[in-house]
PDB file of C-alpha atoms and ligand atoms in Angstrom:
ATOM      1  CA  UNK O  71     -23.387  -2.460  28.929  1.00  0.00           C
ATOM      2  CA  UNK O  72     -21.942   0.625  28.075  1.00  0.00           C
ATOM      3  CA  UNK O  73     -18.754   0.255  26.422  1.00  0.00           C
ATOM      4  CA  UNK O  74     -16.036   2.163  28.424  1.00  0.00           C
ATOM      5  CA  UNK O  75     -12.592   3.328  27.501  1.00  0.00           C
ATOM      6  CA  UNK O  76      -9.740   2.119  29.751  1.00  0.00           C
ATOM      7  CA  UNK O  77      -8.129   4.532  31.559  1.00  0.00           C
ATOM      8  CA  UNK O  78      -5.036   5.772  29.739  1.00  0.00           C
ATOM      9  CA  UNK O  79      -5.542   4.037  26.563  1.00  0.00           C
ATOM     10  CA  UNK O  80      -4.745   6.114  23.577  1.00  0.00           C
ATOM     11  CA  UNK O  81      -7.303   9.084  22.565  1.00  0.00           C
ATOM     12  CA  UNK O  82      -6.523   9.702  19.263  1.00  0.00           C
ATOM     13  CA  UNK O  83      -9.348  10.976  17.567  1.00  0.00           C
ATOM     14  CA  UNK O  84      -9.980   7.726  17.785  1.00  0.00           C
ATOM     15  CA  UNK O  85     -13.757   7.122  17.349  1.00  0.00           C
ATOM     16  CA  UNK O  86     -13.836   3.664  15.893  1.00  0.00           C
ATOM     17  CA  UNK O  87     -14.646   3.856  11.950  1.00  0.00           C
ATOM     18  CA  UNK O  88     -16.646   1.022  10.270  1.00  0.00           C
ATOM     19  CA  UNK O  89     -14.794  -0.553   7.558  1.00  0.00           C
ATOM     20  CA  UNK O  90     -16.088   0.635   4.489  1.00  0.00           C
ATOM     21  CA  UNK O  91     -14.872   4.061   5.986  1.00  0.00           C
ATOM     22  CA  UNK O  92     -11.365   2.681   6.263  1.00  0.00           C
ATOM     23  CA  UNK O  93     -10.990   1.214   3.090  1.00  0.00           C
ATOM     24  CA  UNK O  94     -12.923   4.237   1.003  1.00  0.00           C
ATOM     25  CA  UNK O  95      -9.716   6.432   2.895  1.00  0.00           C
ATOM     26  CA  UNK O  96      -7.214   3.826   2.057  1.00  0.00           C
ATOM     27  CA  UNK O  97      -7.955   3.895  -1.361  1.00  0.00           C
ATOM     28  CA  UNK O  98      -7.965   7.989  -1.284  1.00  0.00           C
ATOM     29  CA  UNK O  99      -4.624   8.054   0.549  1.00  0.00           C
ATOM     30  CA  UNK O 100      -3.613   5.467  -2.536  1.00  0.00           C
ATOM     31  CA  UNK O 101      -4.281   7.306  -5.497  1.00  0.00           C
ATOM     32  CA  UNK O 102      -3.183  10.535  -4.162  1.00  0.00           C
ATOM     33  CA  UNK O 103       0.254   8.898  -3.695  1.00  0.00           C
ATOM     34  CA  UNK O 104       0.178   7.766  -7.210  1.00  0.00           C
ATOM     35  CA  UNK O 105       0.117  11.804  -7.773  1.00  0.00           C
ATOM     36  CA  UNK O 106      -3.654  12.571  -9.186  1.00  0.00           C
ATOM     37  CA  UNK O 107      -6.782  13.847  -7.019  1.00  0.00           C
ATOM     38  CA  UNK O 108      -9.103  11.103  -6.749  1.00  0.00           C
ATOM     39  CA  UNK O 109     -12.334  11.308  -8.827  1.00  0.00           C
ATOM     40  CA  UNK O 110     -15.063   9.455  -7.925  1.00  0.00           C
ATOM     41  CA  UNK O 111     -14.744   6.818 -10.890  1.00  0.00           C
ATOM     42  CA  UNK O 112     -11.414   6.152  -9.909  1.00  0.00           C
ATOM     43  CA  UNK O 113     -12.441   5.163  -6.305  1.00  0.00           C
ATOM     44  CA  UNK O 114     -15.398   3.376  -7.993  1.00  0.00           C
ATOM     45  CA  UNK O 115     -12.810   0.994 -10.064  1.00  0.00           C
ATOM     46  CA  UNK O 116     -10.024   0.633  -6.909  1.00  0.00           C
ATOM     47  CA  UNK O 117     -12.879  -0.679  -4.181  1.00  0.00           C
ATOM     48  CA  UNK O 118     -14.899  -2.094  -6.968  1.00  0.00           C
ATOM     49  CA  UNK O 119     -18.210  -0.764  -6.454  1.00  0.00           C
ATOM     50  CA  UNK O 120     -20.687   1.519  -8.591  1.00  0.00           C
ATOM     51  CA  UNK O 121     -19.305   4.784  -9.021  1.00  0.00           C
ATOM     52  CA  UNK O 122     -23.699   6.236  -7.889  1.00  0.00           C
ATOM     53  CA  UNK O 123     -22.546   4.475  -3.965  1.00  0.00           C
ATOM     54  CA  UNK O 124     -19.043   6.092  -4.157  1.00  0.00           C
ATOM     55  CA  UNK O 125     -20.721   9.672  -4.357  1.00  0.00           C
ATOM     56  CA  UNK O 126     -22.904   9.029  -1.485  1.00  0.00           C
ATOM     57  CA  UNK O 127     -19.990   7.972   0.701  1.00  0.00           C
ATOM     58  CA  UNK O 128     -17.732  10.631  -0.282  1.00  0.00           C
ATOM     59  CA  UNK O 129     -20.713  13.007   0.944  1.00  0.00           C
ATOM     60  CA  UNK O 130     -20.561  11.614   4.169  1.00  0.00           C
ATOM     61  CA  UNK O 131     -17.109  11.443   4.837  1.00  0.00           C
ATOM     62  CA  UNK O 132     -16.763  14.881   4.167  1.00  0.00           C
ATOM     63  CA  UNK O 133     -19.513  15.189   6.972  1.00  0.00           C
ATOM     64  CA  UNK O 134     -17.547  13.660   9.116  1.00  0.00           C
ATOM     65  CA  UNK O 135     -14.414  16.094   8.463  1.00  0.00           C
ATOM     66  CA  UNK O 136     -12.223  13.581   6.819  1.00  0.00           C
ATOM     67  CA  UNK O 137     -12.287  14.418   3.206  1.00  0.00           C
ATOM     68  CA  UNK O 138     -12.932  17.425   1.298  1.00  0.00           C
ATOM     69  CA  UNK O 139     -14.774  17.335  -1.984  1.00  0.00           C
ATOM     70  CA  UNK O 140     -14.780  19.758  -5.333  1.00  0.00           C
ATOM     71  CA  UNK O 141     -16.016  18.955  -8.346  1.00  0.00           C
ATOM     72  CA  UNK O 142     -13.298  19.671 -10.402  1.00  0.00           C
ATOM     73  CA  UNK O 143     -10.718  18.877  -7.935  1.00  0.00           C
ATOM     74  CA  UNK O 144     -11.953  15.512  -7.015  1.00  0.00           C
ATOM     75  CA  UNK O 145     -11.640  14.106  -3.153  1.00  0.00           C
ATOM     76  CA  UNK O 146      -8.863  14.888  -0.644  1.00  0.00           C
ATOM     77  CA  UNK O 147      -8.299  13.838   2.928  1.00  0.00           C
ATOM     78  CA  UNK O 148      -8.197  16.323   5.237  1.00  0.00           C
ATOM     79  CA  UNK O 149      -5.517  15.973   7.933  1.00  0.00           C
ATOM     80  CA  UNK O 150      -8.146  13.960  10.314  1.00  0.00           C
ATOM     81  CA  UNK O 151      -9.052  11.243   7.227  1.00  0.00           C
ATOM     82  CA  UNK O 152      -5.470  11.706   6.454  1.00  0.00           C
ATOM     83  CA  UNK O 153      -4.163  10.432  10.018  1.00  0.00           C
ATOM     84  CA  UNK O 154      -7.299   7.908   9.788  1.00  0.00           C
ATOM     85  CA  UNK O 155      -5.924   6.618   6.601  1.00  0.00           C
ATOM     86  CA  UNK O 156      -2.243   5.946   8.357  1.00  0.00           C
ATOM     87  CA  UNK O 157      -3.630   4.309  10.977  1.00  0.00           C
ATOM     88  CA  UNK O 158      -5.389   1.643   8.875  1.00  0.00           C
ATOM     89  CA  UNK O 159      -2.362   1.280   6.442  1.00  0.00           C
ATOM     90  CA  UNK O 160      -0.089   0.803   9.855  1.00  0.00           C
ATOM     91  CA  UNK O 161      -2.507  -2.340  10.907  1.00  0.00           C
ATOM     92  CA  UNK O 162      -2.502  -3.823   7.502  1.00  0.00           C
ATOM     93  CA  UNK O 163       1.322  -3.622   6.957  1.00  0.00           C
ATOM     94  CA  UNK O 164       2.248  -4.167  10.459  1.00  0.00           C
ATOM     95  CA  UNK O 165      -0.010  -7.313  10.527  1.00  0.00           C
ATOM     96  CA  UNK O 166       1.634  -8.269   7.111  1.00  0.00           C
ATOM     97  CA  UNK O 167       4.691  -8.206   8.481  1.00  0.00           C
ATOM     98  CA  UNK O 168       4.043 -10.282  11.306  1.00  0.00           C
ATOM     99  CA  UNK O 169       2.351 -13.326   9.540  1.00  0.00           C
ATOM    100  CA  UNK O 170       5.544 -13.170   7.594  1.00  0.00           C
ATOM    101  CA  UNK O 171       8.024 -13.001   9.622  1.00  0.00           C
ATOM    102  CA  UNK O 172       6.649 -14.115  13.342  1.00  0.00           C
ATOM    103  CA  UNK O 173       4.105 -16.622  11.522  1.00  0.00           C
ATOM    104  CA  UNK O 174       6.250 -18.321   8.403  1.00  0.00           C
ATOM    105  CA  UNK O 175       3.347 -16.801   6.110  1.00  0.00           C
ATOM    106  CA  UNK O 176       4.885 -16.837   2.016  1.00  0.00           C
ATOM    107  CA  UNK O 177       4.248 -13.108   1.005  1.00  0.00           C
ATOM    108  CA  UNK O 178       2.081 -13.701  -1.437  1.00  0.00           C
ATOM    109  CA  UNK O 179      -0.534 -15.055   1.284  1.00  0.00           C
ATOM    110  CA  UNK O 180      -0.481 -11.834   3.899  1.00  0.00           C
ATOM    111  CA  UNK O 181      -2.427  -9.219   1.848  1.00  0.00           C
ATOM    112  CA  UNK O 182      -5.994 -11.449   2.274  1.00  0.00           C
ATOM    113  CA  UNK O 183      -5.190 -12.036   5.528  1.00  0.00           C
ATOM    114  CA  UNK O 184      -4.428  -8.958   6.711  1.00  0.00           C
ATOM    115  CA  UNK O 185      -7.292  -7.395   4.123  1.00  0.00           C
ATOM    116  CA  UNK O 186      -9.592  -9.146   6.715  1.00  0.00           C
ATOM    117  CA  UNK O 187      -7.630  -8.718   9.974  1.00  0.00           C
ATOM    118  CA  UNK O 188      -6.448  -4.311   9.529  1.00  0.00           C
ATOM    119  CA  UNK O 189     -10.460  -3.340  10.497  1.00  0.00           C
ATOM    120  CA  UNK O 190     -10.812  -6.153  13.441  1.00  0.00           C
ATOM    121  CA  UNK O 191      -6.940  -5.474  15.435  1.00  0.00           C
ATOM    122  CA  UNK O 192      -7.068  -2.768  18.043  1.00  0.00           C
ATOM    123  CA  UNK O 193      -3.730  -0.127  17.544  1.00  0.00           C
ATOM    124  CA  UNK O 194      -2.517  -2.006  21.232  1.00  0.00           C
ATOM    125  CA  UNK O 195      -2.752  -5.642  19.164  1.00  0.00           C
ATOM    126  CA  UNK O 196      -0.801  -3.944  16.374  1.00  0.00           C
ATOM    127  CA  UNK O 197       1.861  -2.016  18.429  1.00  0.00           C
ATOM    128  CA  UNK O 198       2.313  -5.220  19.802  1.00  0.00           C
ATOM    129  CA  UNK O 199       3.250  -7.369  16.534  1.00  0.00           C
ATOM    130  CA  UNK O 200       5.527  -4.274  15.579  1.00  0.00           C
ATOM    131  CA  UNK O 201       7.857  -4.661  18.447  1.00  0.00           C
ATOM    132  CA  UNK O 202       7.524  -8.381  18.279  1.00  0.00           C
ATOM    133  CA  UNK O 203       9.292  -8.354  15.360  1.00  0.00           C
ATOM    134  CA  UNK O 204      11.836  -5.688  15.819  1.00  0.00           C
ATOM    135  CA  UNK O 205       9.852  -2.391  14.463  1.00  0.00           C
ATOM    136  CA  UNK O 206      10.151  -3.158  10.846  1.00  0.00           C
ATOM    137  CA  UNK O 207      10.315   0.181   7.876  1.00  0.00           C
ATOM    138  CA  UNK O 208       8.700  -1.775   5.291  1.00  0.00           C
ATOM    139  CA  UNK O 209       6.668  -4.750   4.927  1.00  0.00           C
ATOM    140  CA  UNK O 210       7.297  -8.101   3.015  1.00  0.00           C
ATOM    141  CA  UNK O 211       6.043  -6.224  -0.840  1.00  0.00           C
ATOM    142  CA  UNK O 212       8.260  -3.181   0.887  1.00  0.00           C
ATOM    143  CA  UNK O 213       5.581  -0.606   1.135  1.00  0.00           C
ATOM    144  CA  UNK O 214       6.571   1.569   4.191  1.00  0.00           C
ATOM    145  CA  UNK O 215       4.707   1.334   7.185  1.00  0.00           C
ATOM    146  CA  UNK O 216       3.135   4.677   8.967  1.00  0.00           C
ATOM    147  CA  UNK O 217       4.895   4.630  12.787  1.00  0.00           C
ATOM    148  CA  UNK O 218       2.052   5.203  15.000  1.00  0.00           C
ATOM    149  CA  UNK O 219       2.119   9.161  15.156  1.00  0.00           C
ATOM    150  CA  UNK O 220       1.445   8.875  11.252  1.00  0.00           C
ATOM    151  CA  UNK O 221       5.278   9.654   9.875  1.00  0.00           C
ATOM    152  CA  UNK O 222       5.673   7.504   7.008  1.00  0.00           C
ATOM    153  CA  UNK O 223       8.275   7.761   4.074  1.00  0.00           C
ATOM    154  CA  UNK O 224       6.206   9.294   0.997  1.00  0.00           C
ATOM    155  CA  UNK O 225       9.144   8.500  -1.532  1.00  0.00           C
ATOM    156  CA  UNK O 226       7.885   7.984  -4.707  1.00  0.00           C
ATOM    157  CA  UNK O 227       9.717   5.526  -7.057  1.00  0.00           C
ATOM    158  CA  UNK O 228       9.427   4.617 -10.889  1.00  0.00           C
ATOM    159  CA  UNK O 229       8.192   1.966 -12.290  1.00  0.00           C
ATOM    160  CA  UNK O 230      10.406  -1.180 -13.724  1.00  0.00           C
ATOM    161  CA  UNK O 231       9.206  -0.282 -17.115  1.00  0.00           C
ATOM    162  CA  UNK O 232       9.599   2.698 -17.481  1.00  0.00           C
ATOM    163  CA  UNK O 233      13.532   2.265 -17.221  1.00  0.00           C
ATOM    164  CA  UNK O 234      15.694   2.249 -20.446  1.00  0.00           C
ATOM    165  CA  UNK O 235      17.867  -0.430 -22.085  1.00  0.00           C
ATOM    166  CA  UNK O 236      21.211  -0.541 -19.648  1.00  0.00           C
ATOM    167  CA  UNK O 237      19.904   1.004 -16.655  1.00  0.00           C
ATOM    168  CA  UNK O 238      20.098  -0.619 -13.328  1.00  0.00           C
ATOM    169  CA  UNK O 239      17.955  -0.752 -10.474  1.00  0.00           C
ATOM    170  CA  UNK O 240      17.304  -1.867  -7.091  1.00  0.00           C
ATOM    171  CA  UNK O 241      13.925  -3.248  -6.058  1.00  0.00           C
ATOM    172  CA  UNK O 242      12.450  -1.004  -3.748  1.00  0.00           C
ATOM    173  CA  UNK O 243       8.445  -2.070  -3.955  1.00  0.00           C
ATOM    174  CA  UNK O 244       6.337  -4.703  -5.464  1.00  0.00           C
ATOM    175  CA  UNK O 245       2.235  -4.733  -5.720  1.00  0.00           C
ATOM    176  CA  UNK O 246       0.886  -6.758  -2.961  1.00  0.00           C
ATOM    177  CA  UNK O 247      -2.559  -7.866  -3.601  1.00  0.00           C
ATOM    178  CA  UNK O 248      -2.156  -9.944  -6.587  1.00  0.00           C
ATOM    179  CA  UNK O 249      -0.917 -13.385  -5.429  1.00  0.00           C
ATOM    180  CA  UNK O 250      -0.034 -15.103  -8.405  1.00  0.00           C
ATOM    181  CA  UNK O 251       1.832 -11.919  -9.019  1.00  0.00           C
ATOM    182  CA  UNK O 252       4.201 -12.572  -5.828  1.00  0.00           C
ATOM    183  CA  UNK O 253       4.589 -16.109  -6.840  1.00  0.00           C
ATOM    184  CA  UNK O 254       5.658 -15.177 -10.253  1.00  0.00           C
ATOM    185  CA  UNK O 255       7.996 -12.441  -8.816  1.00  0.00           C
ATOM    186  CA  UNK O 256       9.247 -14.610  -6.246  1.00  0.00           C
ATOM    187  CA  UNK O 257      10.027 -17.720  -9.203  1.00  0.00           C
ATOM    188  CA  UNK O 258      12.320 -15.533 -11.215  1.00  0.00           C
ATOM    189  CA  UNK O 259      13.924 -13.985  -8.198  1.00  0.00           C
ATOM    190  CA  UNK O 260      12.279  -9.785  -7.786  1.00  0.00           C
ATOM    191  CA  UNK O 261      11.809  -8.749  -4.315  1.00  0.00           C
ATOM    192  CA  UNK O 262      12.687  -5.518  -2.326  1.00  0.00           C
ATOM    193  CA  UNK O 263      16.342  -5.076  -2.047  1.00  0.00           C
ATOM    194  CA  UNK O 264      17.293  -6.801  -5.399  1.00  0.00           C
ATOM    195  CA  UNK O 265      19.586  -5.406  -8.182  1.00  0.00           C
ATOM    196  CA  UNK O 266      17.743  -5.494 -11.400  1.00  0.00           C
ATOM    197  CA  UNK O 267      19.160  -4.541 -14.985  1.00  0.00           C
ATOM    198  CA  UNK O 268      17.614  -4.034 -18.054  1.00  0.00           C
ATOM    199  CA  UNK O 269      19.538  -5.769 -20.316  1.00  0.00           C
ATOM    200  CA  UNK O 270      17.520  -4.969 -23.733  1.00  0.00           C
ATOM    201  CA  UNK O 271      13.862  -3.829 -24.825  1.00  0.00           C
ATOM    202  CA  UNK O 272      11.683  -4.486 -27.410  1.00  0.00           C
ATOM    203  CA  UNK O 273      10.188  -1.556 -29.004  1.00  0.00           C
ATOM    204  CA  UNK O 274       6.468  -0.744 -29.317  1.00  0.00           C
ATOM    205  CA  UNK O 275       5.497  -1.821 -25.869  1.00  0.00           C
ATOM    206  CA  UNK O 276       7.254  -5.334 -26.231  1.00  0.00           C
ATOM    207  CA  UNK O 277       9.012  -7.449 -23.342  1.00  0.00           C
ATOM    208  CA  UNK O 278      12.052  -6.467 -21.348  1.00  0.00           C
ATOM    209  CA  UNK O 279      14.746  -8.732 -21.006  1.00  0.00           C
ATOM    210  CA  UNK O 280      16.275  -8.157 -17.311  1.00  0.00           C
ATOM    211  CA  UNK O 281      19.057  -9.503 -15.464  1.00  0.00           C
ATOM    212  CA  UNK O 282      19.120 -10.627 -12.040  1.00  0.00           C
ATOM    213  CA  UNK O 283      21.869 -11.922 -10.606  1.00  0.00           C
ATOM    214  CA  UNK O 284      23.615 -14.273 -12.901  1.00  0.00           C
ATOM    215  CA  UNK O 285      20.280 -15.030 -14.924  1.00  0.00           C
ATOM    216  CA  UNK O 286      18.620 -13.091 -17.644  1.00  0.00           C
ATOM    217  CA  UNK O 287      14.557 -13.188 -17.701  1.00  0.00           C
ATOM    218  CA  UNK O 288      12.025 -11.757 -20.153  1.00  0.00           C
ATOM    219  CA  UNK O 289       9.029 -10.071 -18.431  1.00  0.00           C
ATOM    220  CA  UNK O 290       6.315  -8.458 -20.308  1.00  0.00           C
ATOM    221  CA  UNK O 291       5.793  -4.537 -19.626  1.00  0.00           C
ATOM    222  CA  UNK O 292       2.417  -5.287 -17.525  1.00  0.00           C
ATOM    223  CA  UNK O 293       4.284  -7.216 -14.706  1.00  0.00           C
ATOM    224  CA  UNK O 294       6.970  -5.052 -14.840  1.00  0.00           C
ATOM    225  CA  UNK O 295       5.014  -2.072 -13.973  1.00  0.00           C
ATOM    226  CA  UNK O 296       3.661  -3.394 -11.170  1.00  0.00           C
ATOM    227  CA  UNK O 297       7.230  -3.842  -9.728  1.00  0.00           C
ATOM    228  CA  UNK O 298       8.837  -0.302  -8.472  1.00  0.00           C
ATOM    229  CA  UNK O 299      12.566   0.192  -8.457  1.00  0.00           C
ATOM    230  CA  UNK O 300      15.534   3.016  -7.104  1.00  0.00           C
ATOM    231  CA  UNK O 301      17.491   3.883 -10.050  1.00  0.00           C
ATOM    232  CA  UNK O 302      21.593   3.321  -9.682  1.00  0.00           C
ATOM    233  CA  UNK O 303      24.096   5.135 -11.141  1.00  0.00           C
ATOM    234  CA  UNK O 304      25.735   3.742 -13.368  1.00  0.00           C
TER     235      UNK O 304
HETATM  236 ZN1   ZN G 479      -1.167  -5.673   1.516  1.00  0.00          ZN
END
C-alpha cells in the first residue's frame, strides 16, 4: 500500500527524515547555540561517531538543502534544517515534559526515554502531550521548548562557574542527558527556578562553595558548569 497523507494534516515541509538526519541537525542547532560554527570534529565528538562518517553526512544534508557547508566556516543550517531541527527538539522536550509531569517520570529518567521516543511520535502525538499538560515554556532541565511554528526563546545564559565570589543567581537551565548528574543536582537542591549564591571560591580552578536556601554546598567547577544560571542584582 501506498502510504497516503490524510486530508488536512499538516504539510510542513514535512517529508519524514530518518533519524540519524534528526539527530546530526540537533546537534548542529546545539553547538551553534553554544555560539561557534560547527566543525566537523565537533559533531564527530557530540553524536559520537568518526569524524570520516560525519563528512559524508554533512555532504548529504547539504544535498538535501538543510545545511550549508564551508571549509573554513564549518556547517550551518539553513532555514529548512533549521525549522527541521525545532521540530525534533519540540518532540523531545515536549515528550520530556509529559513523562514528567502527566507520567510521574524523576527528571533524571526522561532524556533516554524521550532520546528513543522524539524520532518515533508524529507532531499530532506531540501537540497532543503539550496541551495535555497545559502548554509548558520549558521542560523539566528548563531548556525551552520550540512552539510548533519554530519560535523558541534563544536566550543565552552563563554558566554557574563562571560567576564570582558574592554573586547571586537564579537557576535557569541544567544539562539533561547525564543522569547521575540530575540526581546529584536534585540531592543538594539545583533545579530551574532556584536562587543560588556563591558564597566563596577557591582559586586556580578549585571548588565553589554555594548557598541554597539555608544550606551551604561545595561543588567542584565541572558540575557547576554544566548548571546555567540568570544573574541577580545585587
Ligand atoms: Zn533531553
Amino acid at each position: 500500500m501506498t502510504p497516503r497523507r490524510a486530508r488536512g494534516a499538516p504539510q510542513d515541509d514535512a517529508r519524514p527524515l530518518t533519524e540519524p538526519v534528526e539527530d546530526y541537525l540537533k546537534a548542529i542547532y546545539a553547538i551553534e547555540q553554544s555560539g561557534e560554527a560547527a566543525g566537523t570534529s565537533d559533531l564527530a565528538t557530540r553524536l559520537e561517531i568518526a569524524p570520516a562518517s560525519v563528512s559524508g553526512m554533512v555532504r548529504r544534508l547539504a544535498d538535501q538543502g538543510l545545511v550549508s557547508y564551508e571549509r573554513y566556516r564549518g556547517v550551518r543550517l539553513t532555514d529548512a534544517g533549521r525549522r527541521a531541527a525545532l521540530r525534533t527538539i519540540r518532540r523531545h522536550r515536549v515528550i520530556e515534559s509529559y513523562l514528567a509531569k502527566a507520567l510521574g517520570y524523576a527528571w533524571d529518567r526522561v532524556h533516554a526515554e524521550a532520546e528513543r521516543l522524539e524520532h518515533a511520535a508524529s507532531d499530532e502525538l506531540v501537540d497532543r502531550m503539550a496541551e495535555a499538560i497545559g502548554e509548558p515554556l520549558t521542560d523539566p532541565h528548563g531548556d525551552p521548548i520550540p512552539t510548533r511554528d519554530g519560535v523558541i526563546d534563544e536566550t543565552r545564559h552563563q554558566r554557574l562557574s563562571d560567576l564570582a565570589a558574592g554573586q547571586r543567581s537564579r537557576v535557569k537551565r541544567v544539562s539533561d542527558d547525564d543522569g547521575e548528574l540530575l540526581r546529584y543536582l536534585a540531592q543538594i537542591g539545583i533545579r530551574p527556578g532556584v536562587m543560588v549564591t556563591v558564597a566563596e571560591r577557591a582559586p586556580f580552578d578549585g571548588p565553589l562553595s554555594l548557598r541554597i536556601g539555608k544550606v551551604t554546598v561545595q561543588v567542584g567547577p565541572v558540575l557547576a558548569s554544566r548548571v546555567m544560571v540568570e544573574l541577580l542584582p545585587d
